[in-house]
CSV table of C-alpha atoms in Angstrom, one decimal:
chain,number,residue,atom,x,y,z
A,935,MET,CA,23.8,47.0,-21.8
A,936,ARG,CA,21.3,48.4,-19.3
A,937,ARG,CA,18.5,47.8,-21.8
A,938,LEU,CA,19.5,44.2,-22.1
A,939,LEU,CA,19.8,43.6,-18.4
A,940,ARG,CA,16.4,45.2,-17.6
A,941,PRO,CA,14.3,42.4,-19.3
A,942,VAL,CA,16.4,39.7,-17.7
A,943,PHE,CA,16.0,41.3,-14.2
A,944,CYS,CA,12.2,41.7,-14.7
A,945,ALA,CA,12.0,38.1,-15.8
A,946,ALA,CA,13.9,36.9,-12.7
A,947,LEU,CA,11.5,38.8,-10.5
A,948,PHE,CA,8.5,37.3,-12.3
A,949,CYS,CA,9.9,33.8,-11.7
A,950,LEU,CA,10.6,34.5,-8.0
A,951,TYR,CA,7.3,36.2,-7.3
A,952,PRO,CA,5.2,32.9,-6.8
A,953,ALA,CA,7.8,31.5,-4.4
A,954,LEU,CA,7.9,34.8,-2.4
A,955,VAL,CA,4.1,34.8,-2.2
A,956,GLN,CA,4.1,31.2,-1.0
A,957,ALA,CA,6.8,31.8,1.6
A,958,ALA,CA,4.8,34.8,3.0
A,959,ALA,CA,1.7,32.7,3.2
A,960,GLU,CA,3.5,29.9,4.9
A,961,SER,CA,4.9,32.3,7.5
A,962,GLU,CA,1.5,33.8,8.3
A,963,ILE,CA,-0.2,30.4,8.5
A,964,LEU,CA,2.6,29.1,10.8
A,965,GLY,CA,1.7,32.0,13.1
A,966,LEU,CA,-2.0,31.1,12.9
A,967,PHE,CA,-1.1,27.5,13.8
A,968,GLN,CA,0.9,28.6,16.8
A,969,ARG,CA,-2.1,30.7,18.0
A,970,TRP,CA,-4.4,27.6,17.5
A,971,GLN,CA,-2.1,25.4,19.6
A,972,ALA,CA,-1.7,28.1,22.3
A,973,ALA,CA,-5.5,28.3,22.6
A,974,HIS,CA,-5.6,24.6,23.2
A,975,GLY,CA,-2.9,24.9,25.8
A,976,GLN,CA,-5.0,27.6,27.5
A,977,ARG,CA,-8.2,25.5,27.1
A,978,SER,CA,-9.8,28.7,25.8
A,979,GLY,CA,-12.6,28.8,23.2
A,980,LYS,CA,-12.4,32.6,23.2
A,981,ALA,CA,-8.8,32.5,22.2
A,982,LEU,CA,-9.8,30.6,19.0
A,983,GLU,CA,-12.2,33.4,17.8
A,984,GLY,CA,-9.6,35.0,15.5
A,985,VAL,CA,-8.3,31.6,14.4
A,986,TYR,CA,-11.4,30.1,12.6
A,987,ALA,CA,-13.2,31.5,9.6
A,988,PRO,CA,-16.9,32.4,9.9
A,989,ARG,CA,-17.8,28.9,8.5
A,990,LEU,CA,-15.6,25.8,8.6
A,991,ASP,CA,-15.6,22.0,8.2
A,992,TYR,CA,-15.1,20.7,11.7
A,993,TYR,CA,-14.3,17.0,11.8
A,994,GLY,CA,-16.5,16.3,8.8
A,995,ARG,CA,-19.3,18.7,9.8
A,996,ALA,CA,-19.9,22.0,8.1
A,997,GLN,CA,-20.8,24.6,10.8
A,998,THR,CA,-20.5,28.1,12.0
A,999,ARG,CA,-17.5,29.5,13.9
A,1000,GLU,CA,-19.9,30.2,16.9
A,1001,ARG,CA,-21.0,26.6,17.0
A,1002,THR,CA,-17.4,25.4,16.8
A,1003,LEU,CA,-16.3,27.6,19.6
A,1004,SER,CA,-19.2,26.4,21.8
A,1005,ALA,CA,-18.3,22.8,21.0
A,1006,LYS,CA,-14.6,23.4,21.9
A,1007,GLN,CA,-15.5,25.1,25.2
A,1008,ALA,CA,-17.9,22.3,26.1
A,1009,PHE,CA,-15.2,19.7,25.3
A,1010,PHE,CA,-12.7,21.5,27.5
A,1011,ALA,CA,-15.3,21.5,30.4
A,1012,ARG,CA,-16.1,17.7,29.9
A,1013,HIS,CA,-12.4,16.7,29.9
A,1014,PRO,CA,-10.5,18.6,32.7
A,1015,ASP,CA,-7.4,16.4,32.1
A,1016,PHE,CA,-7.2,17.3,28.4
A,1017,GLU,CA,-3.7,18.3,27.2
A,1018,GLN,CA,-2.3,18.6,23.7
A,1019,ARG,CA,1.2,19.1,22.4
A,1020,ILE,CA,2.8,19.1,19.0
A,1021,VAL,CA,5.3,16.2,18.6
A,1022,ALA,CA,6.0,16.5,14.8
A,1023,ALA,CA,6.6,20.0,13.4
A,1024,PRO,CA,3.8,21.3,11.1
A,1025,GLN,CA,4.2,21.0,7.4
A,1026,ILE,CA,2.4,23.7,5.3
A,1027,VAL,CA,1.7,22.7,1.7
A,1028,PRO,CA,-0.7,24.0,-1.0
A,1029,GLY,CA,-4.1,22.3,-0.8
A,1030,ASP,CA,-6.3,20.7,-3.4
A,1031,GLN,CA,-8.1,24.0,-4.0
A,1032,GLU,CA,-6.5,27.2,-5.3
A,1033,GLY,CA,-5.7,29.6,-2.5
A,1034,ARG,CA,-6.0,26.9,0.2
A,1035,TYR,CA,-3.2,25.5,2.3
A,1036,GLU,CA,-3.0,22.3,4.4
A,1037,VAL,CA,-1.2,22.2,7.7
A,1038,ARG,CA,-0.2,18.6,8.6
A,1039,PHE,CA,1.4,17.7,11.9
A,1040,VAL,CA,1.3,15.1,14.7
A,1041,LYS,CA,-0.3,16.0,18.0
A,1042,GLN,CA,-0.1,14.0,21.2
A,1043,VAL,CA,-3.3,14.2,23.2
A,1044,ARG,CA,-4.0,13.2,26.8
A,1045,LEU,CA,-7.7,12.5,27.3
A,1046,ASP,CA,-9.4,10.6,30.1
A,1047,GLY,CA,-6.1,9.3,31.4
A,1048,ARG,CA,-5.0,8.0,28.0
A,1049,LEU,CA,-2.2,9.3,25.8
A,1050,ARG,CA,-2.5,9.0,22.0
A,1051,ASN,CA,-0.9,10.4,18.9
A,1052,TYR,CA,-3.0,11.8,16.0
A,1053,PRO,CA,-2.0,12.9,12.5
A,1054,GLY,CA,-3.7,16.3,12.6
A,1055,LEU,CA,-5.0,18.4,9.6
A,1056,LEU,CA,-5.9,22.0,9.4
A,1057,LEU,CA,-7.0,23.9,6.2
A,1058,ALA,CA,-6.2,27.6,5.9
A,1059,GLU,CA,-7.7,30.1,3.5
A,1060,ARG,CA,-8.2,33.8,3.0
A,1061,ALA,CA,-11.6,35.3,2.2
A,1062,GLY,CA,-10.0,37.5,-0.4
A,1063,PRO,CA,-6.7,39.2,-1.4
A,1064,GLY,CA,-5.2,41.1,1.5
A,1065,ASP,CA,-7.5,39.4,4.1
A,1066,THR,CA,-6.2,37.5,7.1
A,1067,TRP,CA,-5.6,33.8,7.0
A,1068,ARG,CA,-8.2,31.7,8.9
A,1069,PHE,CA,-8.7,28.0,9.3
A,1070,VAL,CA,-11.6,26.7,7.3
A,1071,GLY,CA,-11.2,23.1,8.3
A,1072,GLU,CA,-10.0,21.0,11.2
A,1073,SER,CA,-9.8,17.2,11.5
A,1074,ASP,CA,-7.3,14.3,11.9
A,1075,GLU,CA,-6.6,11.3,9.7
A,1076,ILE,CA,-8.0,8.8,12.3
A,1077,THR,CA,-11.4,10.6,12.2
A,1078,ARG,CA,-11.2,10.6,8.4
A,1079,TYR,CA,-10.3,6.9,8.3
A,1080,ALA,CA,-13.6,6.1,10.1
A,1081,VAL,CA,-15.5,7.9,7.2
A,1082,ASP,CA,-13.5,6.4,4.3
A,1083,PRO,CA,-10.1,4.6,4.9
A,1084,ARG,CA,-9.2,4.9,1.1
A,1085,TYR,CA,-8.4,8.6,1.5
A,1086,THR,CA,-6.0,8.5,4.4
A,1087,PRO,CA,-2.3,7.6,4.7
A,1088,LEU,CA,-3.0,5.3,7.7
A,1089,ALA,CA,-2.4,1.6,8.1
A,1090,ARG,CA,-4.5,-0.3,10.6
A,1091,GLY,CA,-3.6,-3.6,12.2
A,1092,ARG,CA,-3.1,-5.7,15.4
A,1093,PHE,CA,0.6,-4.7,15.7
A,1094,ALA,CA,0.7,-5.7,19.4
A,1095,GLY,CA,-1.3,-8.9,18.8
A,1096,THR,CA,-4.5,-7.7,20.6
A,1097,GLU,CA,-6.2,-4.4,19.9
A,1098,ALA,CA,-6.1,-2.9,16.4
A,1099,ASP,CA,-4.3,0.4,16.1
A,1100,PHE,CA,-3.0,2.9,13.5
A,1101,ALA,CA,0.4,3.6,12.0
A,1102,TRP,CA,1.6,6.1,9.4
A,1103,VAL,CA,4.7,7.6,7.8
A,1104,VAL,CA,5.7,11.3,8.0
A,1105,ALA,CA,8.2,12.2,5.2
A,1106,HIS,CA,10.5,15.2,5.6
A,1107,ALA,CA,13.5,16.9,4.1
A,1108,PRO,CA,16.9,15.3,4.9
A,1109,ASN,CA,18.0,17.9,7.4
A,1110,SER,CA,14.8,19.5,8.7
A,1111,ALA,CA,11.1,18.9,9.5
A,1112,ALA,CA,10.1,20.6,6.3
A,1113,LEU,CA,8.2,18.7,3.6
A,1114,CYS,CA,10.5,17.1,1.1
A,1115,ASP,CA,9.9,17.2,-2.7
A,1116,GLU,CA,10.7,14.9,-5.6
A,1117,TYR,CA,14.2,16.3,-6.0
A,1118,GLU,CA,15.3,15.4,-2.5
A,1119,ASP,CA,16.3,12.2,-0.8
A,1120,CYS,CA,13.4,12.1,1.7
A,1121,ARG,CA,13.6,10.9,5.2
A,1122,CYS,CA,10.7,9.3,7.0
A,1123,ASP,CA,9.5,8.6,10.5
A,1124,LEU,CA,7.1,5.7,11.3
A,1125,TRP,CA,4.5,6.9,13.8
A,1126,SER,CA,2.0,4.9,15.9
A,1127,ALA,CA,-1.2,6.1,17.5
A,1128,ASP,CA,0.0,4.5,20.7
A,1129,ALA,CA,2.1,7.2,22.3
A,1130,ARG,CA,4.1,4.6,24.2
A,1131,VAL,CA,5.7,3.6,20.9
A,1132,PRO,CA,8.4,6.2,19.9
A,1133,PRO,CA,8.6,7.2,16.2
A,1134,LYS,CA,11.0,5.1,14.3
A,1135,PRO,CA,13.4,6.7,11.7
A,1136,LEU,CA,13.2,4.9,8.4
A,1137,GLY,CA,16.0,6.6,6.4
A,1138,SER,CA,15.3,7.2,2.7
A,1139,CYS,CA,11.7,6.7,1.8
A,1140,THR,CA,10.6,8.5,-1.3
A,1141,GLY,CA,7.0,7.7,-2.1
A,1142,ALA,CA,6.6,5.4,1.0
A,1143,VAL,CA,3.4,3.3,1.3
A,1144,LEU,CA,2.5,1.1,4.2
A,1145,SER,CA,0.8,-2.3,3.9
A,1146,VAL,CA,-0.3,-4.7,6.7
A,1147,LEU,CA,0.8,-8.4,6.6
A,1148,GLY,CA,-0.8,-11.0,8.8
A,1149,GLY,CA,-0.4,-14.7,9.5
A,1150,LEU,CA,3.3,-14.7,9.5
A,1151,ASP,CA,3.5,-16.6,12.8
A,1152,ASP,CA,1.2,-17.8,15.6
A,1153,SER,CA,1.5,-14.6,17.8
A,1154,GLY,CA,-1.6,-13.0,16.3
A,1155,ARG,CA,0.4,-9.9,15.5
A,1156,GLU,CA,0.3,-8.2,12.2
A,1157,ARG,CA,3.4,-6.7,10.6
A,1158,LEU,CA,3.9,-3.5,8.6
A,1159,GLN,CA,5.6,-3.5,5.3
A,1160,LEU,CA,7.1,-0.3,3.8
């Protein structure tokens, strides 16, 4: 009987191993994300030294960690009113390259007297097995939209009738902020870049896609269709 159980037990461990590895990676990356956010709260480029990889893609530009830290510190100096807080919990998912993870979240930024929401994106990677996770990429979807709108989840329109702005959907598990999968009844929140507009719960929304409709009335406003 023991001989029969041993292969079954080993097979179960083999099946569980990838999930355990991913859970451990997500836990470490979440800690890295919290350090990244704390450094922004402290307005400290030095606190970001252990967060970034030696080279990274910083808002579409490949550069060294030293150059990135210098740019951050200069940014903090130019904008004394800068504040950043996380308003939608981070979702950590495998990226499009093996061994890389994406961290997706919504940050609310105060800059030059204006408060805006941004769908943030960080890319985490290890230089090798056993190495520490570091961020190898930092950007947001609004910046990426300016480069190529086809590869972002954003919709852009004159939703207030005057200035064009951005909206997007964040899908999450039914009872938590975690990313949902195809086996769950996803819930969604509709976000606006205008921080004065609170996120709107949409209920069930598996595979949600936004489109912009115009000319429905004489108000000049455009509408969102889910």
